[in-house]
């Protein structure tokens, strides 16, 4: 690439990075290459993702923002005939990254992985698809090219996604708690955890309804702002409502070290994992709070994302990027857990 053009790309990546001014561009370039450009309904959609370090220094990337340990987050932006395509894969609540969670790339090195996309994105409708790697949370990275594929799918072209419900969990109507793969002891623990989550959601909702946005709000969602506060209030109203009135299913089959995960478009099924069972009932990173976090992910509830994990990063996000903080699941969790206690509704 021409040197000036290269500089322009780096500058653009920095500007688009949001909090990018705090970190220099890192020279990570991501390519997505489809195995086939035209596919029929019985073929899997295989792409090769290559992450290349074009800088002169070692680079360290959180494993979960790469496909190298399986896709555990919405790593791609997929469109069909220009419209966004839903992500169907998992979203995980994690502890902040340790060195064991980082992938090291030497200067000039590249690493590739093959990914099957149609189990992760709605790709059963006929159309022209574009697939672009998301670099908005892989700081300093660029993905200059989108991959294009044509899919002759099982469903007709132009069908709106919403006219077709993907997978819904069969659950009794109305409020209630259903268990999958949970032992008696686990069921007991979950019932208490749902109660704790419900209290947190009610308390958070009441605080926001009072409308005096004191330290409890600003610590997790940033400076007072009417539009943002209205969004957070809507989220907590929906979270409270979901715990109070919706049929919740908790699945205990997960054996990963995570706290929990959900499929955002499969309300209200929450999969709990190993870290959940050793977490306290209430307080920071608790079982109750984890359920608030997961509930915030469902598209029909708050549609929250995972921009930052852990209290330190979530607190920093409130200051550096409040628009992301109000869209961050852990920020909702910490506001709900309210530990340390900051409930005073004073001005
Ligand atoms: Zn999450």
Short mmCIF file of N, CA, C and O and ligand atoms in Angstrom, two decimals, residues 92-93 293-294 297 306 309 329, ligand 1:
data_model
loop_
_atom_site.label_atom_id
_atom_site.label_comp_id
_atom_site.label_asym_id
_atom_site.label_seq_id
_atom_site.Cartn_x
_atom_site.Cartn_y
_atom_site.Cartn_z
N UNK A 92 -20.52 -14.28 26.17
CA UNK A 92 -20.02 -14.85 27.42
C UNK A 92 -19.75 -13.75 28.43
O UNK A 92 -19.27 -12.69 28.05
N UNK A 93 -20.05 -14.00 29.70
CA UNK A 93 -19.53 -13.12 30.75
C UNK A 93 -18.21 -13.72 31.24
O UNK A 93 -18.17 -14.87 31.64
N UNK A 293 -26.69 -9.53 34.27
CA UNK A 293 -25.82 -9.36 33.10
C UNK A 293 -26.39 -10.12 31.89
O UNK A 293 -26.56 -9.56 30.81
N UNK A 294 -26.69 -11.40 32.10
CA UNK A 294 -27.16 -12.22 30.98
C UNK A 294 -28.53 -11.76 30.48
O UNK A 294 -28.77 -11.73 29.28
N UNK A 297 -28.50 -9.06 27.92
CA UNK A 297 -28.06 -9.39 26.56
C UNK A 297 -29.21 -9.68 25.60
O UNK A 297 -29.07 -9.52 24.39
N UNK A 306 -20.98 -6.80 25.10
CA UNK A 306 -19.86 -6.92 26.05
C UNK A 306 -18.72 -6.07 25.55
O UNK A 306 -17.91 -6.50 24.74
N UNK A 309 -15.07 -6.06 30.41
CA UNK A 309 -15.33 -7.01 31.49
C UNK A 309 -14.61 -6.57 32.76
O UNK A 309 -13.47 -6.13 32.71
N UNK A 329 -22.97 -5.01 29.19
CA UNK A 329 -23.70 -5.87 30.13
C UNK A 329 -23.11 -5.79 31.54
O UNK A 329 -23.85 -5.72 32.52
ZN1 LIG B 1 -21.91 -10.86 28.43
#
